Amino acid sequence: MAEEITLEELARQPGVIGAARWKTSEYATNMAAQPVLTQAAGSIDHERAARLMNNAEVAGMSMMGISMLNNSSNPDDSRNVYPVDSYYVNGQHSSMIATFNRVAVLLDNSVDYEVREIIGLMNRVGN
């Protein structure tokens, strides 16, 4: 297995403006509650990291829901299993990648980067 990296190492990658990692709320699981930002790195402040985290968490919940619904609609069809570990949202000037280990990065689209390589690094961040 690949060695764990820090969020700071991830934030130093070409194209990464900033990164955030978070954990789920400490409230009971039957309540809707905001996640908890545990760390930010790169050229984003705490407020922008919190917005990145919230956007990533909400979009991530919908992606997980789509994957689960697709699998439960016909569990005998193996083509319906989505081994999703991340998602990418492309913007005009910047983009976002989030992984289901609750790590997100904000990317500068004027820089050449390889999405799959960044996702591979994001999945190695200890969280």
PDB file of C-alpha atoms in Angstrom:
ATOM      1  CA  MET A   1       0.000   0.000   0.000  1.00  0.00           C
ATOM      2  CA  ALA A   2       1.160   3.527  -0.722  1.00  0.00           C
ATOM      3  CA  GLU A   3       2.646   5.593   2.059  1.00  0.00           C
ATOM      4  CA  GLU A   4       0.461   8.168   3.789  1.00  0.00           C
ATOM      5  CA  ILE A   5       1.103  11.839   2.980  1.00  0.00           C
ATOM      6  CA  THR A   6       0.207  15.059   4.797  1.00  0.00           C
ATOM      7  CA  LEU A   7      -2.276  17.663   3.654  1.00  0.00           C
ATOM      8  CA  GLU A   8       0.632  20.116   3.347  1.00  0.00           C
ATOM      9  CA  GLU A   9       2.377  17.787   0.873  1.00  0.00           C
ATOM     10  CA  LEU A  10      -0.811  17.570  -1.154  1.00  0.00           C
ATOM     11  CA  ALA A  11      -1.194  21.372  -1.144  1.00  0.00           C
ATOM     12  CA  ARG A  12       2.304  21.744  -2.658  1.00  0.00           C
ATOM     13  CA  GLN A  13       1.359  19.849  -5.823  1.00  0.00           C
ATOM     14  CA  PRO A  14       1.268  21.803  -9.115  1.00  0.00           C
ATOM     15  CA  GLY A  15      -2.141  23.363  -9.667  1.00  0.00           C
ATOM     16  CA  VAL A  16      -3.374  22.963  -6.093  1.00  0.00           C
ATOM     17  CA  ILE A  17      -4.493  26.312  -4.697  1.00  0.00           C
ATOM     18  CA  GLY A  18      -5.503  24.868  -1.364  1.00  0.00           C
ATOM     19  CA  ALA A  19      -6.699  21.751   0.386  1.00  0.00           C
ATOM     20  CA  ALA A  20      -8.953  20.903   3.302  1.00  0.00           C
ATOM     21  CA  ARG A  21      -9.690  17.824   5.343  1.00  0.00           C
ATOM     22  CA  TRP A  22     -12.581  17.334   7.727  1.00  0.00           C
ATOM     23  CA  LYS A  23     -14.539  14.848   9.781  1.00  0.00           C
ATOM     24  CA  THR A  24     -18.214  14.230  10.260  1.00  0.00           C
ATOM     25  CA  SER A  25     -20.123  16.062  12.953  1.00  0.00           C
ATOM     26  CA  GLU A  26     -19.818  14.790  16.493  1.00  0.00           C
ATOM     27  CA  TYR A  27     -23.604  14.792  16.893  1.00  0.00           C
ATOM     28  CA  ALA A  28     -25.697  11.641  16.772  1.00  0.00           C
ATOM     29  CA  THR A  29     -26.021  10.072  13.348  1.00  0.00           C
ATOM     30  CA  ASN A  30     -29.767  10.765  13.118  1.00  0.00           C
ATOM     31  CA  MET A  31     -29.233  14.535  13.060  1.00  0.00           C
ATOM     32  CA  ALA A  32     -28.251  16.861  10.252  1.00  0.00           C
ATOM     33  CA  ALA A  33     -25.150  18.725  11.353  1.00  0.00           C
ATOM     34  CA  GLN A  34     -22.289  20.530   9.682  1.00  0.00           C
ATOM     35  CA  PRO A  35     -18.997  18.644   9.321  1.00  0.00           C
ATOM     36  CA  VAL A  36     -15.934  19.797  11.286  1.00  0.00           C
ATOM     37  CA  LEU A  37     -12.948  21.279   9.462  1.00  0.00           C
ATOM     38  CA  THR A  38      -9.790  19.709  10.897  1.00  0.00           C
ATOM     39  CA  GLN A  39      -7.109  21.266   8.688  1.00  0.00           C
ATOM     40  CA  ALA A  40      -6.524  23.620   5.770  1.00  0.00           C
ATOM     41  CA  ALA A  41      -3.350  23.977   3.715  1.00  0.00           C
ATOM     42  CA  GLY A  42      -2.120  25.996   0.767  1.00  0.00           C
ATOM     43  CA  SER A  43      -3.199  29.470  -0.271  1.00  0.00           C
ATOM     44  CA  ILE A  44      -6.692  29.442   1.207  1.00  0.00           C
ATOM     45  CA  ASP A  45      -7.766  30.868   4.533  1.00  0.00           C
ATOM     46  CA  HIS A  46      -9.916  29.106   7.112  1.00  0.00           C
ATOM     47  CA  GLU A  47     -13.166  30.619   5.787  1.00  0.00           C
ATOM     48  CA  ARG A  48     -12.526  29.539   2.195  1.00  0.00           C
ATOM     49  CA  ALA A  49     -11.459  26.080   3.399  1.00  0.00           C
ATOM     50  CA  ALA A  50     -14.730  25.785   5.342  1.00  0.00           C
ATOM     51  CA  ARG A  51     -16.718  26.692   2.201  1.00  0.00           C
ATOM     52  CA  LEU A  52     -14.715  24.142   0.202  1.00  0.00           C
ATOM     53  CA  MET A  53     -15.432  21.522   2.873  1.00  0.00           C
ATOM     54  CA  ASN A  54     -19.174  22.266   2.970  1.00  0.00           C
ATOM     55  CA  ASN A  55     -19.511  22.206  -0.821  1.00  0.00           C
ATOM     56  CA  ALA A  56     -17.529  18.972  -1.026  1.00  0.00           C
ATOM     57  CA  GLU A  57     -19.492  17.292   1.771  1.00  0.00           C
ATOM     58  CA  VAL A  58     -22.909  18.140   0.313  1.00  0.00           C
ATOM     59  CA  ALA A  59     -21.980  17.150  -3.230  1.00  0.00           C
ATOM     60  CA  GLY A  60     -20.294  14.023  -1.885  1.00  0.00           C
ATOM     61  CA  MET A  61     -23.475  12.972  -0.097  1.00  0.00           C
ATOM     62  CA  SER A  62     -25.431  13.228  -3.332  1.00  0.00           C
ATOM     63  CA  MET A  63     -22.768  11.243  -5.234  1.00  0.00           C
ATOM     64  CA  MET A  64     -22.806   8.502  -2.589  1.00  0.00           C
ATOM     65  CA  GLY A  65     -26.604   8.458  -2.718  1.00  0.00           C
ATOM     66  CA  ILE A  66     -26.632   8.066  -6.499  1.00  0.00           C
ATOM     67  CA  SER A  67     -24.139   5.223  -6.242  1.00  0.00           C
ATOM     68  CA  MET A  68     -26.139   3.437  -3.539  1.00  0.00           C
ATOM     69  CA  LEU A  69     -29.458   3.877  -5.365  1.00  0.00           C
ATOM     70  CA  ASN A  70     -27.974   2.584  -8.575  1.00  0.00           C
ATOM     71  CA  ASN A  71     -26.649  -0.510  -6.790  1.00  0.00           C
ATOM     72  CA  SER A  72     -29.844  -1.177  -4.819  1.00  0.00           C
ATOM     73  CA  SER A  73     -32.111  -0.814  -7.873  1.00  0.00           C
ATOM     74  CA  ASN A  74     -30.801  -4.081  -9.313  1.00  0.00           C
ATOM     75  CA  PRO A  75     -28.302  -5.787  -6.981  1.00  0.00           C
ATOM     76  CA  ASP A  76     -27.967  -8.825  -9.282  1.00  0.00           C
ATOM     77  CA  ASP A  77     -26.494  -6.710 -12.084  1.00  0.00           C
ATOM     78  CA  SER A  78     -22.791  -6.265 -11.358  1.00  0.00           C
ATOM     79  CA  ARG A  79     -22.628  -3.394 -13.855  1.00  0.00           C
ATOM     80  CA  ASN A  80     -24.542  -1.261 -11.318  1.00  0.00           C
ATOM     81  CA  VAL A  81     -21.796  -1.274  -8.699  1.00  0.00           C
ATOM     82  CA  TYR A  82     -19.944   2.037  -8.712  1.00  0.00           C
ATOM     83  CA  PRO A  83     -16.530   1.851  -7.051  1.00  0.00           C
ATOM     84  CA  VAL A  84     -16.534   5.610  -6.512  1.00  0.00           C
ATOM     85  CA  ASP A  85     -13.770   7.115  -4.358  1.00  0.00           C
ATOM     86  CA  SER A  86     -13.841  10.719  -5.584  1.00  0.00           C
ATOM     87  CA  TYR A  87     -15.507  13.262  -7.828  1.00  0.00           C
ATOM     88  CA  TYR A  88     -14.324  16.219  -9.901  1.00  0.00           C
ATOM     89  CA  VAL A  89     -16.218  19.472 -10.495  1.00  0.00           C
ATOM     90  CA  ASN A  90     -14.808  21.571 -13.328  1.00  0.00           C
ATOM     91  CA  GLY A  91     -15.187  25.350 -13.208  1.00  0.00           C
ATOM     92  CA  GLN A  92     -14.200  28.128 -15.565  1.00  0.00           C
ATOM     93  CA  HIS A  93     -11.168  29.322 -13.581  1.00  0.00           C
ATOM     94  CA  SER A  94     -10.821  26.734 -10.848  1.00  0.00           C
ATOM     95  CA  SER A  95     -12.035  23.226 -10.162  1.00  0.00           C
ATOM     96  CA  MET A  96     -12.604  21.039  -7.133  1.00  0.00           C
ATOM     97  CA  ILE A  97     -11.810  17.424  -6.434  1.00  0.00           C
ATOM     98  CA  ALA A  98     -13.128  15.688  -3.348  1.00  0.00           C
ATOM     99  CA  THR A  99     -12.458  12.177  -2.107  1.00  0.00           C
ATOM    100  CA  PHE A 100     -14.640  10.111   0.183  1.00  0.00           C
ATOM    101  CA  ASN A 101     -11.939  10.085   2.852  1.00  0.00           C
ATOM    102  CA  ARG A 102     -13.077  13.707   3.325  1.00  0.00           C
ATOM    103  CA  VAL A 103     -10.264  15.564   1.606  1.00  0.00           C
ATOM    104  CA  ALA A 104     -10.850  18.294  -0.986  1.00  0.00           C
ATOM    105  CA  VAL A 105      -8.616  20.426  -3.176  1.00  0.00           C
ATOM    106  CA  LEU A 106      -9.221  23.643  -5.066  1.00  0.00           C
ATOM    107  CA  LEU A 107      -7.341  23.623  -8.388  1.00  0.00           C
ATOM    108  CA  ASP A 108      -6.066  26.413 -10.629  1.00  0.00           C
ATOM    109  CA  ASN A 109      -7.205  25.617 -14.186  1.00  0.00           C
ATOM    110  CA  SER A 110      -4.402  27.703 -15.702  1.00  0.00           C
ATOM    111  CA  VAL A 111      -1.906  25.085 -14.463  1.00  0.00           C
ATOM    112  CA  ASP A 112      -1.449  21.723 -16.149  1.00  0.00           C
ATOM    113  CA  TYR A 113      -2.236  18.919 -13.694  1.00  0.00           C
ATOM    114  CA  GLU A 114      -3.244  15.282 -13.962  1.00  0.00           C
ATOM    115  CA  VAL A 115      -6.560  14.670 -12.201  1.00  0.00           C
ATOM    116  CA  ARG A 116      -5.945  10.955 -11.570  1.00  0.00           C
ATOM    117  CA  GLU A 117      -2.556  11.634  -9.991  1.00  0.00           C
ATOM    118  CA  ILE A 118      -4.022  14.238  -7.646  1.00  0.00           C
ATOM    119  CA  ILE A 119      -6.846  11.869  -6.670  1.00  0.00           C
ATOM    120  CA  GLY A 120      -4.284   9.170  -5.946  1.00  0.00           C
ATOM    121  CA  LEU A 121      -2.445  11.554  -3.617  1.00  0.00           C
ATOM    122  CA  MET A 122      -5.668  12.716  -1.973  1.00  0.00           C
ATOM    123  CA  ASN A 123      -6.569   9.116  -1.131  1.00  0.00           C
ATOM    124  CA  ARG A 124      -3.210   8.813   0.659  1.00  0.00           C
ATOM    125  CA  VAL A 125      -3.862  11.731   3.029  1.00  0.00           C
ATOM    126  CA  GLY A 126      -4.395  10.394   6.517  1.00  0.00           C
ATOM    127  CA  ASN A 127      -7.731  11.500   7.838  1.00  0.00           C
TER     128      ASN A 127
END
